[in-house]
Each structure stands twice: as C-alpha cells, then as structure tokens.
Coordinates of C-alpha atoms and ligand atoms in Angstrom, one line a residue:
M1 CA 0.2 0.1 -0.7
Y2 CA 1.3 3.3 -0.3
E3 CA 0.9 6.2 2.0
Q4 CA -0.2 9.5 0.3
L5 CA -2.1 9.5 -2.4
V6 CA -0.8 12.9 -5.1
L7 CA -3.2 14.3 -7.9
L8 CA -1.3 16.3 -11.0
S9 CA -2.6 17.7 -13.4
G10 CA -0.7 18.6 -16.6
R11 CA -2.2 21.8 -19.3
A12 CA -3.8 19.6 -21.1
N13 CA -7.4 19.2 -19.2
P14 CA -7.1 21.4 -15.4
P15 CA -10.6 21.2 -15.4
L16 CA -11.3 17.6 -15.6
A17 CA -8.3 17.3 -13.3
A18 CA -10.2 19.2 -11.0
E19 CA -13.2 17.8 -10.6
I20 CA -11.9 14.0 -10.3
A21 CA -9.6 16.0 -7.1
R22 CA -13.6 16.9 -6.1
Y23 CA -14.6 13.2 -5.6
L24 CA -11.5 12.4 -4.2
G25 CA -12.0 14.9 -2.4
V26 CA -7.9 16.0 -1.9
T27 CA -6.6 19.1 -3.7
L28 CA -4.4 19.2 -6.6
G29 CA -1.0 19.0 -6.3
A30 CA 0.9 22.0 -6.6
V31 CA 3.2 21.9 -10.5
E32 CA 4.1 25.3 -11.7
L33 CA 4.2 24.7 -16.0
S34 CA 4.9 27.3 -18.4
N35 CA 7.3 26.7 -21.8
F36 CA 10.7 29.0 -22.2
P37 CA 11.0 31.1 -25.5
D38 CA 11.8 28.0 -27.4
G39 CA 8.7 26.2 -26.7
E40 CA 10.3 23.9 -24.5
I41 CA 8.4 22.9 -21.6
S42 CA 8.8 24.0 -18.9
V43 CA 7.4 21.6 -15.0
R44 CA 9.1 22.4 -11.5
L45 CA 6.7 20.8 -8.5
N46 CA 6.1 22.8 -5.8
Q47 CA 5.4 20.3 -2.8
N48 CA 6.8 17.0 -1.9
V49 CA 5.9 13.5 -3.9
R50 CA 8.8 11.5 -1.9
G51 CA 7.1 8.0 -1.8
C52 CA 4.1 8.9 -2.6
D53 CA 1.1 7.3 -5.0
V54 CA 1.4 10.0 -8.0
F55 CA -1.1 10.4 -10.8
L56 CA -0.7 12.4 -12.6
I57 CA -3.5 13.8 -15.3
Q58 CA -2.4 14.5 -18.4
P59 CA -4.6 13.7 -22.0
T60 CA -2.8 13.7 -24.8
G61 CA -4.7 15.0 -27.3
P62 CA -4.6 18.5 -29.2
S63 CA -1.8 19.7 -30.1
V64 CA -0.3 16.0 -29.6
N65 CA 2.8 16.8 -29.8
D66 CA 3.0 18.8 -26.7
T67 CA 0.7 17.0 -24.5
L68 CA 2.7 14.5 -25.5
M69 CA 5.6 14.9 -24.7
E70 CA 4.5 17.7 -20.6
L71 CA 3.3 14.1 -20.0
L72 CA 6.5 12.6 -20.6
I73 CA 8.2 15.6 -18.8
L74 CA 6.0 15.7 -16.0
I75 CA 6.6 11.7 -15.6
D76 CA 10.6 12.5 -15.0
T77 CA 10.4 15.5 -13.0
C78 CA 7.9 12.9 -10.8
K79 CA 9.8 10.1 -10.8
R80 CA 13.3 12.4 -9.9
A81 CA 11.0 13.5 -7.0
S82 CA 11.4 10.4 -5.6
A83 CA 7.8 9.3 -5.8
A84 CA 6.9 5.6 -5.2
R85 CA 4.8 4.8 -8.0
I86 CA 2.8 6.6 -10.9
T87 CA 0.2 6.1 -13.2
A88 CA -0.1 8.1 -16.2
V89 CA -3.6 8.7 -16.2
I90 CA -4.7 9.4 -19.4
P91 CA -8.9 10.0 -20.8
Y92 CA -7.7 10.2 -24.6
F93 CA -4.6 8.4 -26.0
G94 CA -3.6 10.1 -28.7
Y95 CA -1.0 8.1 -31.5
A96 CA -3.5 5.0 -31.6
R97 CA -4.7 5.5 -35.4
Q98 CA -1.2 3.2 -36.2
D99 CA -1.3 0.8 -34.4
R100 CA -0.3 -1.5 -37.0
K101 CA 1.7 -1.7 -40.2
D102 CA -0.4 -1.6 -42.7
M103 CA 2.0 -1.0 -45.3
G104 CA 5.1 -1.1 -46.4
R105 CA 7.2 1.1 -44.2
V106 CA 5.1 2.9 -42.1
P107 CA 5.9 3.3 -37.9
I108 CA 3.9 2.6 -35.5
T109 CA 3.2 5.6 -33.3
A110 CA 1.2 3.7 -30.5
K111 CA 3.7 1.1 -29.0
L112 CA 6.4 4.1 -29.9
V113 CA 4.4 5.8 -27.4
A114 CA 3.3 3.5 -24.9
N115 CA 7.7 3.1 -25.0
L116 CA 8.4 6.9 -24.2
I117 CA 5.5 5.9 -21.9
T118 CA 6.7 3.2 -19.9
K119 CA 10.7 4.5 -20.0
A120 CA 10.1 8.0 -18.9
G121 CA 9.3 6.3 -15.9
A122 CA 5.1 5.3 -15.9
D123 CA 4.5 2.1 -13.9
R124 CA 1.4 2.4 -14.6
V125 CA -1.6 3.3 -17.2
L126 CA -5.7 4.4 -16.9
T127 CA -6.8 5.5 -19.6
M128 CA -10.1 5.2 -21.4
D129 CA -11.9 4.1 -24.5
L130 CA -8.2 3.4 -26.8
H131 CA -9.3 3.9 -30.6
A132 CA -8.5 -0.7 -30.1
A133 CA -8.0 -2.8 -26.9
Q134 CA -5.0 -4.0 -28.4
I135 CA -3.2 -0.8 -27.4
Q136 CA -3.1 -1.7 -23.9
G137 CA -1.5 -4.7 -24.9
F138 CA 1.6 -2.2 -25.8
F139 CA 2.8 -1.0 -22.9
D140 CA 4.9 -3.2 -20.6
C141 CA 2.9 -2.3 -17.5
P142 CA -0.5 -2.6 -15.7
V143 CA -3.1 -0.8 -18.0
D144 CA -6.7 0.5 -16.3
H145 CA -8.5 0.6 -19.8
L146 CA -12.0 2.1 -18.4
Y147 CA -15.1 2.7 -21.2
A148 CA -17.4 5.6 -21.3
A149 CA -20.5 4.0 -22.8
P150 CA -22.4 3.5 -19.9
I151 CA -22.1 7.0 -19.1
L152 CA -23.9 8.0 -22.6
D153 CA -25.7 5.1 -21.6
E154 CA -27.1 6.6 -18.8
Y155 CA -28.0 9.8 -20.4
F156 CA -29.9 7.9 -24.0
R157 CA -31.4 6.9 -21.8
K158 CA -33.0 10.0 -19.7
L159 CA -33.9 10.9 -22.5
N160 CA -37.0 8.8 -22.9
L161 CA -36.8 8.5 -26.7
P162 CA -39.2 5.5 -27.9
Q163 CA -38.7 2.4 -28.3
D164 CA -40.8 1.0 -30.5
K165 CA -38.4 4.0 -33.2
L166 CA -35.1 3.8 -31.4
V167 CA -31.7 2.6 -34.4
V168 CA -28.4 2.2 -32.6
V169 CA -26.4 2.9 -35.6
S170 CA -23.1 1.9 -36.4
P171 CA -20.9 4.9 -38.7
D172 CA -18.5 2.2 -39.8
E173 CA -17.5 -1.3 -39.7
G174 CA -15.4 -0.7 -36.4
S175 CA -18.0 0.1 -34.4
I176 CA -20.7 -2.3 -34.3
K177 CA -18.8 -3.9 -31.5
R178 CA -19.7 -1.7 -29.3
S179 CA -22.2 0.1 -30.7
L180 CA -23.5 -3.6 -30.8
Q181 CA -23.8 -3.2 -26.7
H182 CA -25.2 0.7 -26.4
V183 CA -28.3 -1.8 -28.4
E184 CA -27.9 -4.1 -25.4
H185 CA -27.8 -1.1 -22.9
I186 CA -29.7 1.5 -24.8
G187 CA -32.1 -0.9 -26.8
G188 CA -34.1 -0.3 -30.4
Q189 CA -32.6 -2.3 -33.6
F190 CA -29.4 -1.9 -35.4
A191 CA -27.7 -0.6 -38.8
I192 CA -24.0 0.8 -40.4
V193 CA -23.6 3.5 -42.7
D194 CA -21.0 2.3 -45.3
K195 CA -18.0 3.7 -44.4
R196 CA -15.0 4.3 -46.7
R197 CA -12.3 7.0 -46.0
T198 CA -10.9 8.8 -48.7
S199 CA -7.5 10.3 -47.1
A200 CA -7.3 11.8 -43.2
V201 CA -9.9 13.9 -43.5
D202 CA -12.4 12.4 -45.7
C203 CA -14.3 9.5 -46.1
R204 CA -16.4 8.5 -48.7
Q205 CA -20.3 6.9 -47.3
E206 CA -23.4 6.6 -49.1
N207 CA -25.2 3.5 -47.9
L208 CA -27.2 1.7 -44.7
I209 CA -27.2 -1.9 -44.3
G210 CA -29.6 -2.9 -40.7
G211 CA -32.6 -0.4 -39.8
P212 CA -34.8 0.3 -41.8
I213 CA -34.7 4.1 -40.5
A214 CA -37.4 5.6 -42.1
G215 CA -40.2 8.0 -39.4
K216 CA -36.8 6.8 -36.2
V217 CA -34.9 8.4 -33.6
A218 CA -31.7 7.1 -35.3
I219 CA -27.9 7.4 -32.3
I220 CA -24.8 7.5 -33.5
F221 CA -22.5 6.8 -31.4
D222 CA -18.0 6.6 -32.4
D223 CA -15.3 6.8 -29.7
M224 CA -14.2 10.1 -31.3
I225 CA -15.1 12.7 -33.4
T226 CA -12.5 13.7 -34.7
T227 CA -12.6 15.7 -38.5
G228 CA -16.2 15.7 -38.6
G229 CA -16.2 13.9 -41.5
S230 CA -16.9 10.1 -40.4
M231 CA -20.3 11.3 -37.8
A232 CA -21.4 14.3 -40.4
G233 CA -21.6 12.2 -43.1
A234 CA -23.0 8.7 -41.3
V235 CA -25.9 11.7 -40.4
K236 CA -25.7 13.0 -44.4
V237 CA -26.5 9.0 -44.7
V238 CA -29.3 8.9 -42.5
T239 CA -31.6 11.5 -42.9
A240 CA -31.2 10.6 -46.4
H241 CA -32.4 7.3 -45.6
G242 CA -35.4 9.4 -43.6
A243 CA -34.9 9.4 -39.5
S244 CA -36.9 11.7 -38.5
K245 CA -34.6 12.7 -35.3
V246 CA -30.5 11.7 -34.9
Y247 CA -28.8 11.7 -32.5
V248 CA -25.1 11.4 -31.8
G249 CA -23.2 10.7 -29.0
A250 CA -18.8 10.1 -29.1
T251 CA -16.6 10.1 -26.1
H252 CA -13.7 11.7 -27.3
P253 CA -14.8 15.0 -28.7
V254 CA -11.6 16.0 -30.3
F255 CA -12.6 18.4 -32.3
C256 CA -9.9 19.2 -35.5
G257 CA -9.8 21.4 -38.2
P258 CA -13.4 21.8 -40.3
A259 CA -15.0 19.6 -36.8
T260 CA -16.8 22.5 -35.5
G261 CA -18.3 23.9 -39.0
R262 CA -18.6 20.2 -40.3
L263 CA -21.2 19.8 -37.1
R264 CA -22.8 22.5 -37.1
E265 CA -24.0 21.9 -40.7
V266 CA -26.0 18.6 -40.4
P267 CA -28.9 18.1 -38.5
I268 CA -28.7 17.1 -34.9
E269 CA -30.3 16.8 -31.8
E270 CA -27.7 16.0 -30.0
I271 CA -24.1 15.9 -30.0
V272 CA -22.7 14.6 -26.4
V273 CA -19.9 13.5 -25.6
T274 CA -17.4 13.4 -22.4
N275 CA -15.0 15.8 -21.2
S276 CA -11.9 13.3 -22.0
L277 CA -10.8 16.2 -24.0
L278 CA -11.3 19.7 -23.0
I279 CA -13.4 22.2 -26.1
R280 CA -12.5 25.2 -26.3
P281 CA -15.4 27.7 -26.2
E282 CA -14.6 28.4 -30.2
Q283 CA -15.9 24.8 -30.2
S284 CA -18.4 24.5 -29.0
L285 CA -21.5 24.0 -31.0
P286 CA -25.9 24.8 -29.3
N287 CA -26.8 21.4 -30.3
L288 CA -23.4 19.7 -28.2
K289 CA -24.2 18.7 -24.2
I290 CA -21.2 17.4 -22.6
V291 CA -20.6 14.2 -20.0
S292 CA -18.4 13.9 -17.5
V293 CA -16.7 10.9 -17.0
A294 CA -14.8 12.2 -14.1
P295 CA -17.1 10.2 -11.4
L296 CA -15.4 7.2 -13.3
L297 CA -11.8 8.2 -13.6
G298 CA -11.9 9.3 -10.2
E299 CA -13.4 6.2 -8.5
A300 CA -11.0 3.8 -10.4
I301 CA -7.8 5.8 -8.6
R302 CA -9.3 5.8 -5.4
R303 CA -9.7 2.2 -6.4
I304 CA -5.3 1.8 -7.4
H305 CA -4.5 3.3 -4.7
R306 CA -6.5 1.5 -2.4
N307 CA -4.9 -2.0 -4.8
E308 CA -8.5 -3.1 -5.0
S309 CA -10.4 -4.1 -8.1
V310 CA -10.5 -1.5 -10.7
S311 CA -13.4 -4.3 -13.1
Y312 CA -16.2 -3.0 -11.2
L313 CA -16.5 -0.2 -13.2
F314 CA -16.7 -1.9 -16.5
D315 CA -19.8 -3.5 -15.4
Ligands
LIG1 C1 -12.3 5.6 -36.9 O1 -11.7 4.4 -36.6 C2 -13.1 6.3 -35.6 O2 -13.7 5.1 -35.0 C3 -13.7 7.4 -35.9 O3 -15.2 7.3 -37.5 C4 -12.9 9.0 -36.2 O4 -11.3 8.8 -36.3 C5 -13.4 10.3 -36.5 O5 -12.6 10.5 -37.1 P1 -13.0 11.6 -38.3 O6 -13.6 12.4 -37.4 O7 -12.2 12.8 -39.3 O8 -13.7 11.3 -39.5

C-alpha cells in the first residue's frame, strides 16, 4: 500500500483534473508549468512527492505533440522527485491510429508512444476508450482501460426516446461491436453506415445496412469525433434514409480542423460527448452536451490507490 495519494494535472484538461480532485476530496498538487521562449516545456513541482502514489492527469489530445511531451516531462519530474509509484492517467490516448503496419515503411506510433511513457517512468496507465483495445498490450506495465459507454447510455436513457422507434447506428464497420453493446443497454434496432475512407480528413459514406430507419430516431455512436467527417457523413446517410431525428454520442471530442463547421451543417438534435478532452469556447456548438467522466476516473484512481478491483467499474 502507498501512503499518500497525490493528484497532479498537466495543462491538457485542468477542469477535468479539478473535478476528479473534488470527487476524491483531495487538493490538486502544486506544479508550475510554463514554456521557455523556444517552446520547451518547463515543469517545477512545488510540493514533496517522495514516497507518494502519484496520479498524473493528462489526455494527449490536440496539440498532441505538446500534451504528450508535457506528460513525459511530468513523469520524469515525479520520478526524479522520488515518487513511489506513478500512474499516467490518460483519458484520451493520442497517436493511437497507427497501431499496426498496414503498408510498408510506416511506423507504429501507438507502440512508440507506449514505450516513451513507460521509459519515462510511468508504473501504470489508466486510460479510457482506446482507439483499439489491443493497444493495452503495447505497454509493459499494468493498464486499466475504462469505458465511457455506460455514461453515454445513461444520458440517452434519461431522454426517454420512444423504444419502438429507436435505431442505434454504427458509423462504420469498426464501430459495430461498440454499437451493439449500446443496443444491449438502451435497446432499439441496429444499422450500419457503409464508410470508406478516402484520406485522413475525408471519407465516403453512402449505403445503410440494416434498419429500416424511415420515421425512426437514430443515435449514432463513435469512439471519437476528430474532423467530423465520419459523423457528419453518417448523419447525412441516415437523414437521406428518412430518420426523423438524429442524435450523436461519442467519447472523445477531439474536434480539430473542420469538425465544428461540419457538425453545424447537418441536422443533429444533440451531440453528446464526454469531457475526456477540453472543449474550447470556439469549438462549442448549441446542441453540444457534455457528460462527465470525472466520477469514473476518480473512482478508478481511488481503487488503484487502495489496491481494490477496478473491473467492478466495467459493469
Ligand atoms: C475511426 O476508426 C474512428 O472510430 C472515428 O470514426 C474516426 O477517427 C473519426 O474521425 P473523423 O471525425 O476525422 O472522421
């Protein structure tokens, strides 16, 4: 057992860290973060962490290189300050897309980043809705992988949408398993949008498999909204097939490039995302609803600190 729990936050999502601290009834640790004129990140701990059980909260979302580097430097700082154990709490794990060599002469960035985090000195990782669950295996240390689906499902259940008219839609082939789990928890029929990616920012979506969706209420679930192309395209497909209302649910609001513009242009009742990443005011949308993952992460931190089961949180 480790004596004292210390919660520290990088600059990626301080409001989430503050909410986790409130959940745990602790004060966020004193750390000074700034940049040297050339952009180098400067970190200074203003408290003792010797022998402590340190949890560093830092999603590695945009700007992914800066947030990742800051996480690595924070880990190094705590290690050199003699923390007893360091857990990297990464609610959104960036660089996850390249998780295999699907063509010649390309990197596996997810593995590279996992190596960097463990080499820097992290003893454990706590993360949520990895782009591909097998990325857990890239870390040579324990990884606790949480799911935000129950939180999104609870939100949609409270909307009391008509069960007989509900269709859960997977925006692509890769999200089928996740979408079927949502069907299990919130009910409804199931449909899949046929998506073919044409570039990193564009994709083509035309056909709808399953349904029927005419006159129904569609909820499209994805793990993340990045440039918004997949989601906006899926909304267009279900609308063209006659859906009367369309809701959207996603864990990670990466929201970069044309995302908010694309989402604004299509008819969506509500876009429900978590606070795994910070949404800047300019990225906000009138129909955006944010559900908090702070209690989920806070409870996981509490249990890890006390050496209690975390798998309880997956139910
Ligand atoms: C794809 O595999 C993912 O689940 C998301 O659909 C994708 O990353 C979203 O990207 P974008 O918003 O840029 O279409």
